[in-house]
Structure formats: structure tokens, C-alpha cells
């Protein structure tokens, strides 16, 4: 039986070997996220929400 195009896109069941292969990739993503978070914290001009409100008033932190 020939698989449809949609069926081809569905990954096969995860096996222990495929999960082991993913460990390194997930560690890379986790490390990259930590680097981004640390960089964001370094450039923040306020340390907490109350300090931000005191400095900027009613301006939303994202906008």
C-alpha cells in the first residue's frame, strides 16, 4: 500500500534510539535559551516590576 503525502509527513513512533539522538539537540536549545535570557536581563533598565512602574509610570513594559 502506497502512503499518502500526509502520511509521509507523520513521524514514525519514537524509539529509545531516536530519543537518545534528541538529547544533544535539546541541550543545545536549552543552552541557547539561557544565553538569551541572560542577555535580556543584562540590558534591562529596571530590576523588578515596581522599579519599572516607578520609572516609567503607566507605560506597559512590552510597548
mmCIF file with all atom_site columns, N, CA and C in Angstrom, residues 36-49 51-52 55-56 61:
data_model
loop_
_atom_site.group_PDB
_atom_site.id
_atom_site.type_symbol
_atom_site.label_atom_id
_atom_site.label_alt_id
_atom_site.label_comp_id
_atom_site.label_asym_id
_atom_site.label_entity_id
_atom_site.label_seq_id
_atom_site.pdbx_PDB_ins_code
_atom_site.Cartn_x
_atom_site.Cartn_y
_atom_site.Cartn_z
_atom_site.occupancy
_atom_site.B_iso_or_equiv
_atom_site.pdbx_formal_charge
_atom_site.auth_seq_id
_atom_site.auth_comp_id
_atom_site.auth_asym_id
_atom_site.auth_atom_id
_atom_site.pdbx_PDB_model_num
ATOM 1  N N  . UNK A 1 36 ? 20.072 33.708 25.851 1.00 0.00 ? 36 UNK A N  1
ATOM 2  C CA . UNK A 1 36 ? 19.157 34.804 25.502 1.00 0.00 ? 36 UNK A CA 1
ATOM 3  C C  . UNK A 1 36 ? 18.572 35.431 26.765 1.00 0.00 ? 36 UNK A C  1
ATOM 4  N N  . UNK A 1 37 ? 18.147 34.606 27.704 1.00 0.00 ? 37 UNK A N  1
ATOM 5  C CA . UNK A 1 37 ? 17.581 35.120 28.951 1.00 0.00 ? 37 UNK A CA 1
ATOM 6  C C  . UNK A 1 37 ? 18.593 35.957 29.712 1.00 0.00 ? 37 UNK A C  1
ATOM 7  N N  . UNK A 1 38 ? 19.823 35.482 29.786 1.00 0.00 ? 38 UNK A N  1
ATOM 8  C CA . UNK A 1 38 ? 20.874 36.222 30.484 1.00 0.00 ? 38 UNK A CA 1
ATOM 9  C C  . UNK A 1 38 ? 21.148 37.558 29.782 1.00 0.00 ? 38 UNK A C  1
ATOM 10 N N  . UNK A 1 39 ? 21.190 37.547 28.464 1.00 0.00 ? 39 UNK A N  1
ATOM 11 C CA . UNK A 1 39 ? 21.418 38.787 27.720 1.00 0.00 ? 39 UNK A CA 1
ATOM 12 C C  . UNK A 1 39 ? 20.282 39.780 27.943 1.00 0.00 ? 39 UNK A C  1
ATOM 13 N N  . UNK A 1 40 ? 19.055 39.281 27.969 1.00 0.00 ? 40 UNK A N  1
ATOM 14 C CA . UNK A 1 40 ? 17.902 40.160 28.215 1.00 0.00 ? 40 UNK A CA 1
ATOM 15 C C  . UNK A 1 40 ? 17.984 40.788 29.598 1.00 0.00 ? 40 UNK A C  1
ATOM 16 N N  . UNK A 1 41 ? 18.342 39.979 30.568 1.00 0.00 ? 41 UNK A N  1
ATOM 17 C CA . UNK A 1 41 ? 18.431 40.509 31.934 1.00 0.00 ? 41 UNK A CA 1
ATOM 18 C C  . UNK A 1 41 ? 19.543 41.534 32.065 1.00 0.00 ? 41 UNK A C  1
ATOM 19 N N  . UNK A 1 42 ? 20.611 41.378 31.295 1.00 0.00 ? 42 UNK A N  1
ATOM 20 C CA . UNK A 1 42 ? 21.721 42.327 31.367 1.00 0.00 ? 42 UNK A CA 1
ATOM 21 C C  . UNK A 1 42 ? 21.354 43.690 30.796 1.00 0.00 ? 42 UNK A C  1
ATOM 22 N N  . UNK A 1 43 ? 20.438 43.731 29.842 1.00 0.00 ? 43 UNK A N  1
ATOM 23 C CA . UNK A 1 43 ? 20.098 45.016 29.223 1.00 0.00 ? 43 UNK A CA 1
ATOM 24 C C  . UNK A 1 43 ? 18.841 45.658 29.815 1.00 0.00 ? 43 UNK A C  1
ATOM 25 N N  . UNK A 1 44 ? 18.183 44.976 30.732 1.00 0.00 ? 44 UNK A N  1
ATOM 26 C CA . UNK A 1 44 ? 17.008 45.563 31.378 1.00 0.00 ? 44 UNK A CA 1
ATOM 27 C C  . UNK A 1 44 ? 17.424 46.772 32.200 1.00 0.00 ? 44 UNK A C  1
ATOM 28 N N  . UNK A 1 45 ? 16.621 47.828 32.127 1.00 0.00 ? 45 UNK A N  1
ATOM 29 C CA . UNK A 1 45 ? 16.966 49.040 32.870 1.00 0.00 ? 45 UNK A CA 1
ATOM 30 C C  . UNK A 1 45 ? 16.365 49.062 34.275 1.00 0.00 ? 45 UNK A C  1
ATOM 31 N N  . UNK A 1 46 ? 15.514 48.117 34.591 1.00 0.00 ? 46 UNK A N  1
ATOM 32 C CA . UNK A 1 46 ? 14.957 48.007 35.935 1.00 0.00 ? 46 UNK A CA 1
ATOM 33 C C  . UNK A 1 46 ? 15.063 46.556 36.396 1.00 0.00 ? 46 UNK A C  1
ATOM 34 N N  . UNK A 1 47 ? 15.149 46.377 37.686 1.00 0.00 ? 47 UNK A N  1
ATOM 35 C CA . UNK A 1 47 ? 15.361 45.037 38.239 1.00 0.00 ? 47 UNK A CA 1
ATOM 36 C C  . UNK A 1 47 ? 14.070 44.306 38.561 1.00 0.00 ? 47 UNK A C  1
ATOM 37 N N  . UNK A 1 48 ? 12.975 45.057 38.775 1.00 0.00 ? 48 UNK A N  1
ATOM 38 C CA . UNK A 1 48 ? 11.714 44.405 39.103 1.00 0.00 ? 48 UNK A CA 1
ATOM 39 C C  . UNK A 1 48 ? 10.544 45.248 38.595 1.00 0.00 ? 48 UNK A C  1
ATOM 40 N N  . UNK A 1 49 ? 9.343  44.729 38.740 1.00 0.00 ? 49 UNK A N  1
ATOM 41 C CA . UNK A 1 49 ? 8.148  45.376 38.214 1.00 0.00 ? 49 UNK A CA 1
ATOM 42 C C  . UNK A 1 49 ? 7.894  46.732 38.892 1.00 0.00 ? 49 UNK A C  1
ATOM 43 N N  . UNK A 1 51 ? 9.998  48.789 40.341 1.00 0.00 ? 51 UNK A N  1
ATOM 44 C CA . UNK A 1 51 ? 11.006 49.764 39.891 1.00 0.00 ? 51 UNK A CA 1
ATOM 45 C C  . UNK A 1 51 ? 10.661 50.280 38.494 1.00 0.00 ? 51 UNK A C  1
ATOM 46 N N  . UNK A 1 52 ? 10.170 49.386 37.628 1.00 0.00 ? 52 UNK A N  1
ATOM 47 C CA . UNK A 1 52 ? 9.759  49.776 36.280 1.00 0.00 ? 52 UNK A CA 1
ATOM 48 C C  . UNK A 1 52 ? 8.577  50.754 36.337 1.00 0.00 ? 52 UNK A C  1
ATOM 49 N N  . UNK A 1 55 ? 9.699  54.170 37.506 1.00 0.00 ? 55 UNK A N  1
ATOM 50 C CA . UNK A 1 55 ? 10.480 54.894 36.496 1.00 0.00 ? 55 UNK A CA 1
ATOM 51 C C  . UNK A 1 55 ? 9.634  55.323 35.306 1.00 0.00 ? 55 UNK A C  1
ATOM 52 N N  . UNK A 1 56 ? 8.764  54.434 34.819 1.00 0.00 ? 56 UNK A N  1
ATOM 53 C CA . UNK A 1 56 ? 8.056  54.688 33.578 1.00 0.00 ? 56 UNK A CA 1
ATOM 54 C C  . UNK A 1 56 ? 6.562  54.969 33.739 1.00 0.00 ? 56 UNK A C  1
ATOM 55 N N  . UNK A 1 61 ? 5.355  47.433 29.836 1.00 0.00 ? 61 UNK A N  1
ATOM 56 C CA . UNK A 1 61 ? 6.755  47.017 29.658 1.00 0.00 ? 61 UNK A CA 1
ATOM 57 C C  . UNK A 1 61 ? 7.066  46.565 28.244 1.00 0.00 ? 61 UNK A C  1
#
